[in-house]
mmCIF file of C-alpha atoms in Angstrom:
data_model
loop_
_atom_site.group_PDB
_atom_site.id
_atom_site.type_symbol
_atom_site.label_atom_id
_atom_site.label_comp_id
_atom_site.label_asym_id
_atom_site.label_seq_id
_atom_site.Cartn_x
_atom_site.Cartn_y
_atom_site.Cartn_z
ATOM 1 C CA MET A 1 14.494 0.336 29.900
ATOM 2 C CA GLU A 2 16.297 3.053 28.709
ATOM 3 C CA GLN A 3 18.942 0.412 26.645
ATOM 4 C CA ASN A 4 15.824 -1.326 26.049
ATOM 5 C CA ASN A 5 14.436 2.148 24.439
ATOM 6 C CA GLN A 6 18.448 2.887 22.497
ATOM 7 C CA VAL A 7 17.717 -0.313 20.936
ATOM 8 C CA TYR A 8 14.384 0.582 19.232
ATOM 9 C CA VAL A 9 16.016 4.384 18.182
ATOM 10 C CA LYS A 10 18.820 2.247 16.913
ATOM 11 C CA LEU A 11 15.198 -0.137 14.310
ATOM 12 C CA GLN A 12 15.054 3.519 13.639
ATOM 13 C CA LYS A 13 17.493 5.148 12.866
ATOM 14 C CA HIS A 14 18.514 2.101 10.565
ATOM 15 C CA LEU A 15 14.622 1.194 8.815
ATOM 16 C CA ASP A 16 15.033 5.046 8.372
ATOM 17 C CA ASN A 17 17.965 4.155 5.948
ATOM 18 C CA GLN A 18 16.032 1.577 3.893
ATOM 19 C CA ALA A 19 13.692 2.187 0.620
ATOM 20 C CA VAL A 20 10.719 3.416 2.010
ATOM 21 C CA GLY A 21 11.687 5.193 5.606
ATOM 22 C CA PHE A 22 11.005 5.027 8.952
ATOM 23 C CA PRO A 23 11.601 8.409 10.173
ATOM 24 C CA ALA A 24 11.854 9.409 14.091
ATOM 25 C CA THR A 25 9.261 12.350 15.341
ATOM 26 C CA ARG A 26 9.479 14.607 18.457
ATOM 27 C CA SER A 27 6.780 12.294 20.268
ATOM 28 C CA GLY A 28 8.955 8.553 20.048
ATOM 29 C CA VAL A 29 5.240 7.176 19.057
ATOM 30 C CA GLU A 30 7.212 4.768 16.804
ATOM 31 C CA ILE A 31 9.560 3.650 19.075
ATOM 32 C CA LYS A 32 6.243 2.674 20.911
ATOM 33 C CA ILE A 33 5.583 0.768 17.218
ATOM 34 C CA LEU A 34 7.937 -1.025 17.538
ATOM 35 C CA LYS A 35 7.599 -2.072 20.178
ATOM 36 C CA HIS A 36 4.835 -2.956 19.279
ATOM 37 C CA ILE A 37 6.144 -5.715 17.157
ATOM 38 C CA PHE A 38 10.002 -6.487 17.728
ATOM 39 C CA THR A 39 11.177 -7.880 21.018
ATOM 40 C CA PRO A 40 14.038 -5.890 22.272
ATOM 41 C CA ALA A 41 16.881 -8.681 21.140
ATOM 42 C CA GLU A 42 14.304 -9.119 17.813
ATOM 43 C CA ALA A 43 15.216 -5.200 17.371
ATOM 44 C CA GLU A 44 18.234 -6.224 17.115
ATOM 45 C CA ILE A 45 18.792 -8.981 15.348
ATOM 46 C CA ALA A 46 16.407 -6.687 12.636
ATOM 47 C CA CYS A 47 19.259 -3.885 12.517
ATOM 48 C CA CYS A 48 20.873 -6.346 10.693
ATOM 49 C CA LEU A 49 19.048 -7.191 7.602
ATOM 50 C CA SER A 50 17.987 -3.822 4.903
ATOM 51 C CA TYR A 51 15.492 -3.892 2.302
ATOM 52 C CA LYS A 52 17.290 -6.651 0.308
ATOM 53 C CA PHE A 53 16.255 -10.371 0.251
ATOM 54 C CA GLU A 54 19.251 -12.507 1.129
ATOM 55 C CA PRO A 55 20.440 -15.618 2.340
ATOM 56 C CA LEU A 56 19.999 -16.697 6.131
ATOM 57 C CA GLU A 57 23.753 -17.733 6.048
ATOM 58 C CA THR A 58 24.931 -13.926 4.858
ATOM 59 C CA ILE A 59 23.249 -12.860 7.346
ATOM 60 C CA PHE A 60 24.349 -14.809 10.269
ATOM 61 C CA ASN A 61 27.655 -13.692 9.491
ATOM 62 C CA ARG A 62 26.580 -10.319 10.130
ATOM 63 C CA THR A 63 24.296 -12.230 13.760
ATOM 64 C CA GLY A 64 26.555 -14.472 14.789
ATOM 65 C CA HIS A 65 27.481 -12.367 17.968
ATOM 66 C CA LEU A 66 23.340 -12.569 18.434
ATOM 67 C CA VAL A 67 22.638 -15.980 18.023
ATOM 68 C CA ASP A 68 24.561 -19.144 18.841
ATOM 69 C CA SER A 69 23.769 -20.821 14.570
ATOM 70 C CA ALA A 70 21.876 -20.174 11.607
ATOM 71 C CA ALA A 71 19.290 -22.770 12.609
ATOM 72 C CA GLU A 72 18.500 -19.914 15.951
ATOM 73 C CA LEU A 73 18.213 -17.438 13.480
ATOM 74 C CA GLU A 74 16.080 -18.917 11.501
ATOM 75 C CA LYS A 75 13.518 -19.763 14.274
ATOM 76 C CA ARG A 76 13.855 -16.406 15.363
ATOM 77 C CA PHE A 77 13.031 -14.688 11.983
ATOM 78 C CA ASP A 78 9.997 -16.996 12.177
ATOM 79 C CA ARG A 79 8.183 -15.271 15.358
ATOM 80 C CA ILE A 80 9.311 -11.634 13.761
ATOM 81 C CA GLN A 81 7.801 -12.570 10.915
ATOM 82 C CA GLN A 82 4.247 -14.166 13.185
ATOM 83 C CA LYS A 83 4.189 -9.896 14.456
ATOM 84 C CA GLY A 84 5.011 -8.863 10.628
ATOM 85 C CA GLY A 85 8.451 -7.590 11.058
ATOM 86 C CA VAL A 86 10.834 -9.381 8.585
ATOM 87 C CA GLU A 87 9.504 -10.272 4.871
ATOM 88 C CA SER A 88 11.069 -13.991 3.665
ATOM 89 C CA LYS A 89 11.281 -15.547 0.728
ATOM 90 C CA ILE A 90 12.661 -18.578 -1.340
ATOM 91 C CA LYS A 91 14.987 -17.930 -4.204
ATOM 92 C CA HIS A 92 17.714 -20.315 -5.587
ATOM 93 C CA GLY A 93 15.680 -23.324 -2.681
ATOM 94 C CA GLN A 94 17.194 -21.122 0.211
ATOM 95 C CA MET A 95 14.956 -18.625 2.440
ATOM 96 C CA HIS A 96 15.990 -14.867 2.031
ATOM 97 C CA TYR A 97 15.009 -12.408 4.551
ATOM 98 C CA CYS A 98 14.834 -8.597 4.395
ATOM 99 C CA ASN A 99 13.921 -5.704 6.051
ATOM 100 C CA SER A 100 10.018 -4.741 6.221
ATOM 101 C CA PRO A 101 8.683 -1.267 6.046
ATOM 102 C CA LEU A 102 5.636 -0.080 8.256
ATOM 103 C CA VAL A 103 3.821 0.175 4.493
ATOM 104 C CA VAL A 104 3.067 -1.852 2.678
ATOM 105 C CA GLY A 105 4.613 -4.082 4.839
ATOM 106 C CA MET A 106 4.418 -4.427 8.625
ATOM 107 C CA TYR A 107 1.250 -2.520 9.241
ATOM 108 C CA GLU A 108 -0.872 -4.545 6.564
ATOM 109 C CA PHE A 109 1.082 -8.083 8.806
ATOM 110 C CA GLN A 110 -0.930 -6.788 11.879
ATOM 111 C CA GLN A 111 -4.327 -9.021 10.940
ATOM 112 C CA ASN A 112 -4.584 -10.814 13.355
ATOM 113 C CA ARG A 113 -2.469 -8.117 16.659
ATOM 114 C CA LEU A 114 -4.504 -4.517 16.117
ATOM 115 C CA THR A 115 -5.421 -3.248 19.632
ATOM 116 C CA PRO A 116 -7.045 0.443 20.292
ATOM 117 C CA GLU A 117 -3.244 1.522 21.869
ATOM 118 C CA PHE A 118 -1.485 0.312 18.328
ATOM 119 C CA ILE A 119 -4.672 1.659 16.023
ATOM 120 C CA GLU A 120 -3.201 5.286 17.877
ATOM 121 C CA ASP A 121 -0.421 4.668 17.700
ATOM 122 C CA PHE A 122 -0.473 4.281 14.185
ATOM 123 C CA ASN A 123 -3.154 7.483 13.249
ATOM 124 C CA ASP A 124 -0.267 9.775 15.826
ATOM 125 C CA TYR A 125 2.422 8.414 13.817
ATOM 126 C CA THR A 126 1.091 8.173 9.629
ATOM 127 C CA SER A 127 -0.408 11.995 10.123
ATOM 128 C CA ASN A 128 2.985 13.070 11.931
ATOM 129 C CA LYS A 129 4.308 15.533 9.122
ATOM 130 C CA ASN A 130 7.622 13.675 8.760
ATOM 131 C CA PHE A 131 6.282 10.041 8.170
ATOM 132 C CA GLY A 132 3.221 11.913 4.969
ATOM 133 C CA LEU A 133 7.165 13.605 3.707
ATOM 134 C CA ALA A 134 8.906 10.448 3.641
ATOM 135 C CA PHE A 135 5.747 8.519 1.680
ATOM 136 C CA LEU A 136 5.268 10.816 -0.105
ATOM 137 C CA SER A 137 8.377 11.446 -1.407
ATOM 138 C CA THR A 138 9.749 7.737 -3.686
ATOM 139 C CA LYS A 139 10.311 8.269 -6.435
ATOM 140 C CA LEU A 140 7.725 5.678 -7.311
ATOM 141 C CA PRO A 141 4.906 5.022 -5.670
ATOM 142 C CA GLN A 142 4.249 1.045 -3.968
ATOM 143 C CA MET A 143 0.767 0.850 -5.201
ATOM 144 C CA ARG A 144 -1.540 1.251 -8.510
ATOM 145 C CA THR A 145 -4.827 2.254 -9.475
ATOM 146 C CA ILE A 146 -5.878 -0.176 -12.140
ATOM 147 C CA PRO A 147 -9.073 0.063 -14.022
ATOM 148 C CA VAL A 148 -12.011 -2.329 -13.369
ATOM 149 C CA SER A 149 -13.080 -3.826 -16.600
ATOM 150 C CA LYS A 150 -16.038 -3.109 -17.558
ATOM 151 C CA SER A 151 -14.950 0.431 -17.741
ATOM 152 C CA ILE A 152 -12.186 -0.604 -20.478
ATOM 153 C CA HIS A 153 -12.038 -2.115 -23.864
ATOM 154 C CA PRO A 154 -10.607 -3.277 -26.568
ATOM 155 C CA GLN A 155 -9.442 0.079 -28.285
ATOM 156 C CA HIS A 156 -7.940 1.045 -24.823
ATOM 157 C CA ASN A 157 -4.733 -1.264 -26.009
ATOM 158 C CA VAL A 158 -4.245 -2.719 -21.689
ATOM 159 C CA GLY A 159 -0.783 -3.132 -21.095
ATOM 160 C CA THR A 160 -1.098 -6.670 -19.217
ATOM 161 C CA PHE A 161 -0.089 -5.127 -15.823
ATOM 162 C CA ASP A 162 -3.801 -3.081 -16.492
ATOM 163 C CA GLU A 163 -5.377 -5.766 -17.052
ATOM 164 C CA VAL A 164 -6.557 -7.459 -13.553
ATOM 165 C CA MET A 165 -8.190 -10.355 -15.108
ATOM 166 C CA THR A 166 -5.058 -11.011 -16.513
ATOM 167 C CA LEU A 167 -2.279 -10.469 -13.537
ATOM 168 C CA LEU A 168 -4.054 -12.841 -11.864
ATOM 169 C CA GLN A 169 -4.554 -15.537 -14.700
ATOM 170 C CA GLN A 170 -0.743 -14.942 -15.222
ATOM 171 C CA ALA A 171 0.289 -15.124 -11.951
ATOM 172 C CA GLU A 172 2.514 -16.891 -9.542
ATOM 173 C CA GLU A 173 0.173 -19.538 -7.276
ATOM 174 C CA PRO A 174 -1.140 -19.142 -4.633
ATOM 175 C CA PHE A 175 -3.545 -17.517 -4.127
ATOM 176 C CA ALA A 176 -4.505 -16.522 -0.509
ATOM 177 C CA ILE A 177 -7.574 -14.269 0.895
ATOM 178 C CA ILE A 178 -7.321 -12.127 3.619
ATOM 179 C CA GLU A 179 -8.870 -9.649 5.884
ATOM 180 C CA CYS A 180 -8.197 -5.987 4.329
ATOM 181 C CA ILE A 181 -6.899 -4.443 7.599
ATOM 182 C CA CYS A 182 -8.128 -0.753 7.095
ATOM 183 C CA ARG A 183 -11.960 -2.106 7.372
ATOM 184 C CA LYS A 184 -10.141 -4.239 10.204
ATOM 185 C CA LYS A 185 -9.059 -0.753 12.081
ATOM 186 C CA LYS A 186 -12.130 1.193 11.112
ATOM 187 C CA SER A 187 -13.941 -1.691 12.732
ATOM 188 C CA ILE A 188 -12.091 -1.371 15.528
ATOM 189 C CA GLU A 189 -12.763 2.313 15.958
ATOM 190 C CA GLY A 190 -16.909 1.701 15.826
ATOM 191 C CA HIS A 191 -17.116 2.565 11.968
ATOM 192 C CA SER A 192 -18.570 0.524 9.757
ATOM 193 C CA CYS A 193 -17.847 0.649 5.805
ATOM 194 C CA LYS A 194 -19.914 1.999 3.165
ATOM 195 C CA VAL A 195 -19.722 0.611 0.073
ATOM 196 C CA THR A 196 -19.133 -3.541 1.225
ATOM 197 C CA ASP A 197 -20.171 -5.384 4.689
ATOM 198 C CA ARG A 198 -17.700 -7.561 3.271
ATOM 199 C CA LYS A 199 -14.435 -8.878 5.310
ATOM 200 C CA GLU A 200 -12.433 -10.958 3.283
ATOM 201 C CA THR A 201 -11.950 -8.850 0.072
ATOM 202 C CA CYS A 202 -7.760 -8.329 -0.089
ATOM 203 C CA LEU A 203 -5.304 -10.902 -2.575
ATOM 204 C CA ALA A 204 -1.770 -11.457 -1.665
ATOM 205 C CA ILE A 205 -0.251 -13.694 -4.310
ATOM 206 C CA GLY A 206 2.683 -15.401 -4.663
ATOM 207 C CA ASN A 207 5.467 -15.206 -2.251
ATOM 208 C CA MET A 208 3.610 -12.750 -0.795
ATOM 209 C CA ALA A 209 0.724 -15.233 0.138
ATOM 210 C CA ARG A 210 3.243 -17.667 1.405
ATOM 211 C CA MET A 211 3.841 -15.026 3.998
ATOM 212 C CA ALA A 212 0.395 -14.556 4.732
ATOM 213 C CA GLN A 213 -0.618 -18.246 5.315
ATOM 214 C CA ARG A 214 2.199 -18.998 7.499
ATOM 215 C CA SER A 215 1.861 -15.143 9.871
ATOM 216 C CA GLY A 216 -2.213 -17.077 10.339
ATOM 217 C CA MET A 217 -3.269 -14.315 8.268
ATOM 218 C CA GLY A 218 -5.110 -15.776 5.002
ATOM 219 C CA ARG A 219 -6.863 -18.753 4.072
ATOM 220 C CA GLU A 220 -5.133 -20.729 0.706
ATOM 221 C CA ILE A 221 -7.633 -20.320 -2.245
ATOM 222 C CA SER A 222 -7.298 -21.250 -5.413
ATOM 223 C CA ARG A 223 -6.697 -19.103 -8.984
ATOM 224 C CA ASN A 224 -10.741 -19.180 -9.209
ATOM 225 C CA GLU A 225 -12.180 -18.634 -6.231
ATOM 226 C CA ALA A 226 -9.521 -15.282 -5.911
ATOM 227 C CA ILE A 227 -11.088 -14.175 -9.737
ATOM 228 C CA ALA A 228 -15.140 -14.274 -8.762
ATOM 229 C CA ILE A 229 -13.992 -12.506 -5.311
ATOM 230 C CA ILE A 230 -12.399 -9.727 -7.465
ATOM 231 C CA GLU A 231 -15.664 -9.444 -9.845
ATOM 232 C CA GLN A 232 -17.909 -9.339 -6.549
ATOM 233 C CA ASN A 233 -15.302 -6.163 -5.094
ATOM 234 C CA GLN A 234 -15.534 -4.417 -8.998
ATOM 235 C CA LYS A 235 -19.958 -5.187 -8.803
ATOM 236 C CA GLN A 236 -19.792 -3.259 -5.887
ATOM 237 C CA GLY A 237 -17.715 -0.358 -6.997
ATOM 238 C CA LEU A 238 -13.939 -0.842 -5.204
ATOM 239 C CA VAL A 239 -11.234 0.232 -6.338
ATOM 240 C CA LEU A 240 -8.481 -2.329 -8.130
ATOM 241 C CA GLN A 241 -4.928 -0.929 -6.354
ATOM 242 C CA PRO A 242 -1.424 -3.611 -6.839
ATOM 243 C CA SER A 243 1.529 -3.696 -6.313
ATOM 244 C CA ASN A 244 3.984 -1.353 -8.495
ATOM 245 C CA THR A 245 4.478 -4.428 -10.526
ATOM 246 C CA LYS A 246 3.764 -6.180 -13.589
ATOM 247 C CA GLU A 247 4.669 -9.570 -11.580
ATOM 248 C CA ALA A 248 1.512 -8.143 -8.665
ATOM 249 C CA GLU A 249 1.984 -9.393 -5.283
ATOM 250 C CA PHE A 250 -0.674 -8.192 -3.722
ATOM 251 C CA ILE A 251 -5.131 -6.360 -5.181
ATOM 252 C CA CYS A 252 -6.005 -4.658 -2.564
ATOM 253 C CA SER A 253 -9.482 -3.569 -3.439
ATOM 254 C CA CYS A 254 -10.337 -0.165 -1.693
ATOM 255 C CA CYS A 255 -13.014 2.211 -0.751
ATOM 256 C CA GLY A 256 -12.240 5.518 0.063
ATOM 257 C CA CYS A 257 -14.066 5.439 3.694
ATOM 258 C CA CYS A 258 -11.166 3.314 5.189
ATOM 259 C CA CYS A 259 -8.838 3.035 2.836
ATOM 260 C CA GLY A 260 -5.291 4.717 4.490
ATOM 261 C CA ILE A 261 -3.992 5.368 0.750
ATOM 262 C CA LEU A 262 -7.375 6.232 -0.663
ATOM 263 C CA ARG A 263 -8.089 8.943 2.394
ATOM 264 C CA THR A 264 -4.681 10.328 1.273
ATOM 265 C CA HIS A 265 -5.395 10.609 -1.747
ATOM 266 C CA GLN A 266 -8.394 13.723 -0.156
ATOM 267 C CA ILE A 267 -6.405 15.329 1.831
ATOM 268 C CA LEU A 268 -3.756 16.919 -0.967
ATOM 269 C CA PRO A 269 -4.466 18.975 -2.672
ATOM 270 C CA LYS A 270 -2.453 17.368 -5.862
ATOM 271 C CA PRO A 271 -3.548 14.008 -5.384
ATOM 272 C CA MET A 272 -1.989 12.551 -8.643
ATOM 273 C CA GLU A 273 1.185 14.360 -8.789
ATOM 274 C CA PHE A 274 1.841 11.016 -5.983
ATOM 275 C CA TRP A 275 -0.108 8.175 -7.659
ATOM 276 C CA ALA A 276 0.691 5.468 -10.886
ATOM 277 C CA SER A 277 -2.557 5.463 -13.520
ATOM 278 C CA ASN A 278 -2.272 4.538 -16.518
ATOM 279 C CA PHE A 279 -6.391 6.620 -16.908
ATOM 280 C CA TYR A 280 -8.870 9.296 -16.229
ATOM 281 C CA ALA A 281 -12.138 8.862 -16.919
ATOM 282 C CA ALA A 282 -13.896 11.897 -19.171
ATOM 283 C CA VAL A 283 -17.651 13.325 -19.352
ATOM 284 C CA ASP A 284 -19.737 13.710 -22.254
ATOM 285 C CA ARG A 285 -21.573 16.427 -22.551
ATOM 286 C CA LEU A 286 -24.040 16.013 -24.281
ATOM 287 C CA THR A 287 -26.111 13.042 -23.269
ATOM 288 C CA CYS A 288 -24.552 13.125 -19.776
ATOM 289 C CA GLU A 289 -27.978 13.771 -16.947
ATOM 290 C CA GLY A 290 -26.544 14.990 -14.391
ATOM 291 C CA CYS A 291 -27.988 12.120 -12.229
ATOM 292 C CA GLY A 292 -25.270 12.123 -9.663
ATOM 293 C CA ALA A 293 -24.559 8.424 -9.963
ATOM 294 C CA CYS A 294 -20.883 8.462 -10.717
ATOM 295 C CA VAL A 295 -20.483 11.585 -8.455
ATOM 296 C CA LYS A 296 -21.837 8.594 -5.691
ATOM 297 C CA ARG A 297 -19.484 5.613 -7.267
ATOM 298 C CA CYS A 298 -15.699 8.186 -7.032
ATOM 299 C CA GLN A 299 -14.338 7.353 -3.414
ATOM 300 C CA VAL A 300 -11.844 10.016 -3.391
ATOM 301 C CA GLY A 301 -14.247 12.744 -4.656
ATOM 302 C CA ALA A 302 -13.223 14.086 -8.584
ATOM 303 C CA VAL A 303 -16.025 14.196 -9.501
ATOM 304 C CA ARG A 304 -19.247 16.390 -9.127
ATOM 305 C CA VAL A 305 -22.388 18.062 -10.420
ATOM 306 C CA SER A 306 -22.725 21.993 -9.973
ATOM 307 C CA GLY A 307 -26.459 21.925 -10.335
ATOM 308 C CA LYS A 308 -29.230 19.930 -11.665
ATOM 309 C CA LYS A 309 -28.804 18.725 -14.907
ATOM 310 C CA GLN A 310 -25.627 19.868 -15.521
ATOM 311 C CA PRO A 311 -23.271 17.570 -16.823
ATOM 312 C CA ALA A 312 -21.033 15.953 -14.980
ATOM 313 C CA VAL A 313 -17.170 17.540 -13.709
ATOM 314 C CA VAL A 314 -14.082 15.081 -13.811
ATOM 315 C CA ASP A 315 -10.822 17.336 -11.485
ATOM 316 C CA ARG A 316 -8.417 15.918 -13.649
ATOM 317 C CA ASP A 317 -5.768 15.810 -10.539
ATOM 318 C CA ARG A 318 -7.882 13.514 -8.217
ATOM 319 C CA CYS A 319 -9.473 11.074 -10.592
ATOM 320 C CA ILE A 320 -7.145 7.551 -10.144
ATOM 321 C CA GLY A 321 -8.592 6.292 -13.745
ATOM 322 C CA CYS A 322 -9.654 3.491 -11.480
ATOM 323 C CA GLY A 323 -13.100 3.436 -13.689
ATOM 324 C CA VAL A 324 -15.109 2.131 -10.908
ATOM 325 C CA CYS A 325 -17.844 5.515 -12.365
ATOM 326 C CA VAL A 326 -17.791 4.459 -15.565
ATOM 327 C CA PRO A 327 -20.252 1.076 -15.579
ATOM 328 C CA ALA A 328 -22.649 2.848 -12.489
ATOM 329 C CA CYS A 329 -23.696 5.622 -15.166
ATOM 330 C CA PRO A 330 -26.514 4.934 -16.580
ATOM 331 C CA ALA A 331 -26.288 7.541 -19.785
ATOM 332 C CA GLN A 332 -23.211 5.610 -20.524
ATOM 333 C CA SER A 333 -21.511 8.728 -20.965
ATOM 334 C CA ILE A 334 -18.468 8.760 -19.182
ATOM 335 C CA THR A 335 -14.913 6.538 -20.953
ATOM 336 C CA LEU A 336 -11.828 6.047 -19.907
ATOM 337 C CA VAL A 337 -9.406 7.629 -21.641
ATOM 338 C CA LYS A 338 -5.907 6.214 -21.809
ATOM 339 C CA LYS A 339 -3.155 8.670 -20.866
ATOM 340 C CA PRO A 340 -0.553 9.615 -23.736
ATOM 341 C CA ALA A 341 2.290 7.874 -21.802
ATOM 342 C CA GLU A 342 2.023 4.632 -21.237
ATOM 343 C CA VAL A 343 4.079 4.388 -17.104
ATOM 344 C CA ARG A 344 5.192 0.484 -16.553
ATOM 345 C CA PRO A 345 5.995 -0.184 -14.016
ATOM 346 C CA PRO A 346 8.839 -2.058 -12.777
ATOM 347 C CA GLN A 347 8.677 -5.915 -12.942
ATOM 348 C CA THR A 348 8.762 -7.206 -9.513
ATOM 349 C CA ARG A 349 8.986 -5.567 -5.548
ATOM 350 C CA GLU A 350 12.520 -6.170 -5.198
ATOM 351 C CA ASP A 351 13.442 -3.641 -8.391
ATOM 352 C CA LEU A 352 10.220 -1.013 -7.000
ATOM 353 C CA HIS A 353 11.924 -1.242 -3.943
ATOM 354 C CA GLU A 354 15.568 -0.974 -5.960
ATOM 355 C CA ILE A 355 14.209 3.136 -7.668
ATOM 356 C CA ILE A 356 12.970 4.301 -4.498
ATOM 357 C CA ALA A 357 16.169 3.810 -2.370
ATOM 358 C CA ALA A 358 17.913 4.935 -5.097
ATOM 359 C CA GLY A 359 15.455 8.421 -6.126
ATOM 360 C CA ARG A 360 14.954 9.569 -2.246
ATOM 361 C CA LYS A 361 14.530 12.947 -1.510
ATOM 362 C CA GLY A 362 17.178 14.375 1.335
ATOM 363 C CA ARG A 363 16.455 17.297 3.217
ATOM 364 C CA LEU A 364 16.048 19.542 0.621
ATOM 365 C CA GLY A 365 14.185 17.549 -1.649
ATOM 366 C CA LYS A 366 11.230 16.847 1.070
ATOM 367 C CA LEU A 367 11.709 21.213 1.463
ATOM 368 C CA LYS A 368 10.633 21.934 -1.622
ATOM 369 C CA LEU A 369 8.323 19.013 -1.229
ATOM 370 C CA THR A 370 6.731 21.039 1.618
ATOM 371 C CA GLY A 371 6.623 24.389 -0.026
ATOM 372 C CA LYS A 372 4.911 22.792 -3.398
ATOM 373 C CA LEU A 373 2.535 21.072 -1.289
ATOM 374 C CA ILE A 374 1.892 24.270 0.992
ATOM 375 C CA VAL A 375 1.650 26.366 -2.457
ATOM 376 C CA ASP A 376 -0.224 24.023 -4.218
ATOM 377 C CA ALA A 377 -3.089 24.228 -1.824
ATOM 378 C CA VAL A 378 -3.461 27.137 -1.409
ATOM 379 C CA ARG A 379 -4.154 27.630 -5.082
ATOM 380 C CA THR A 380 -6.308 24.988 -5.348
ATOM 381 C CA GLY A 381 -8.855 25.889 -2.204
ATOM 382 C CA ASN A 382 -8.438 22.426 -0.869
ATOM 383 C CA LEU A 383 -6.813 23.323 2.904
ATOM 384 C CA ASN A 384 -7.572 19.878 4.221
ATOM 385 C CA LEU A 385 -3.382 19.213 4.362
ATOM 386 C CA LEU A 386 -3.045 22.436 5.828
ATOM 387 C CA LYS A 387 -6.161 21.569 7.979
ATOM 388 C CA SER A 388 -4.849 17.791 9.236
#
């Protein structure tokens, strides 16, 4: 048993040295998560990968002492991928493999493997300050927020990477529709979503769709079906969050009651310092009737109405620019405003991980971030982070 644990400790340290990080905790709950996904032999093999996609033959040169042939290694990778432990991609006609981060990655691929025990371990780990600092310390976030279609107009000069229908029209096929892992997790925990009762709302695209299909967690749909689903998601008030890349590999449609990313947003004192978005909402105080429709619609608590018939106020430190509030306003008093400096995402997820790896904070950087979070919590009066 002790020898097996050492294999998982080795894998934890290896993953922590990759782009996104996988830090250790005092409780060791991260080892329990790895045991849920990898056998000891699979954990040893995963230590031979990196966050960069590499061809099978290159990886076999490092794993030859663990498997008899490249064909056997490929079979091992197939089994690990079924459990969400590695990612694969066809490049130049060859299958390439890489380590998968916990988020976005291993967790999302537990679609068919969620158990109350795993959920408890996942919650314990992701609420740990070590994981939180690693997740917030990346130079760029792994996801971004883009506006719903009815909140933007031609004068916004929206980049193609911020326009969901253009993203879908230009995206590489295939498309796969997937049950939202966050809503499924909440359902197992005994809670229902307050925004939608639909389960299949999250979209995988291109390589991510192929992985989802190989893992048996997504069904292929046409481009037109994908567009129709995203349109329905927008009507219900879900927040659009694609991969933080020009070539979207997935589009999540999120709610504030279930989504782990949006729930993290709610406990941070100044969440927009860790967010990627090119817009924010603004209220016309002269026409706003203070009805509170925007408050009910907002998934991150960025809007408030202080009194009867008082105009709504948007907190710029919290508004993610999703535009969900815009079509909900009966007086048409809310509009999206484009930020002065447009942030253009990297081209692909591989490019994103390269940037994240190059900009990782060390121990001193994380200590400074901890101090800043504490100061911001006190100054803003939002003490949710300190309470958690």
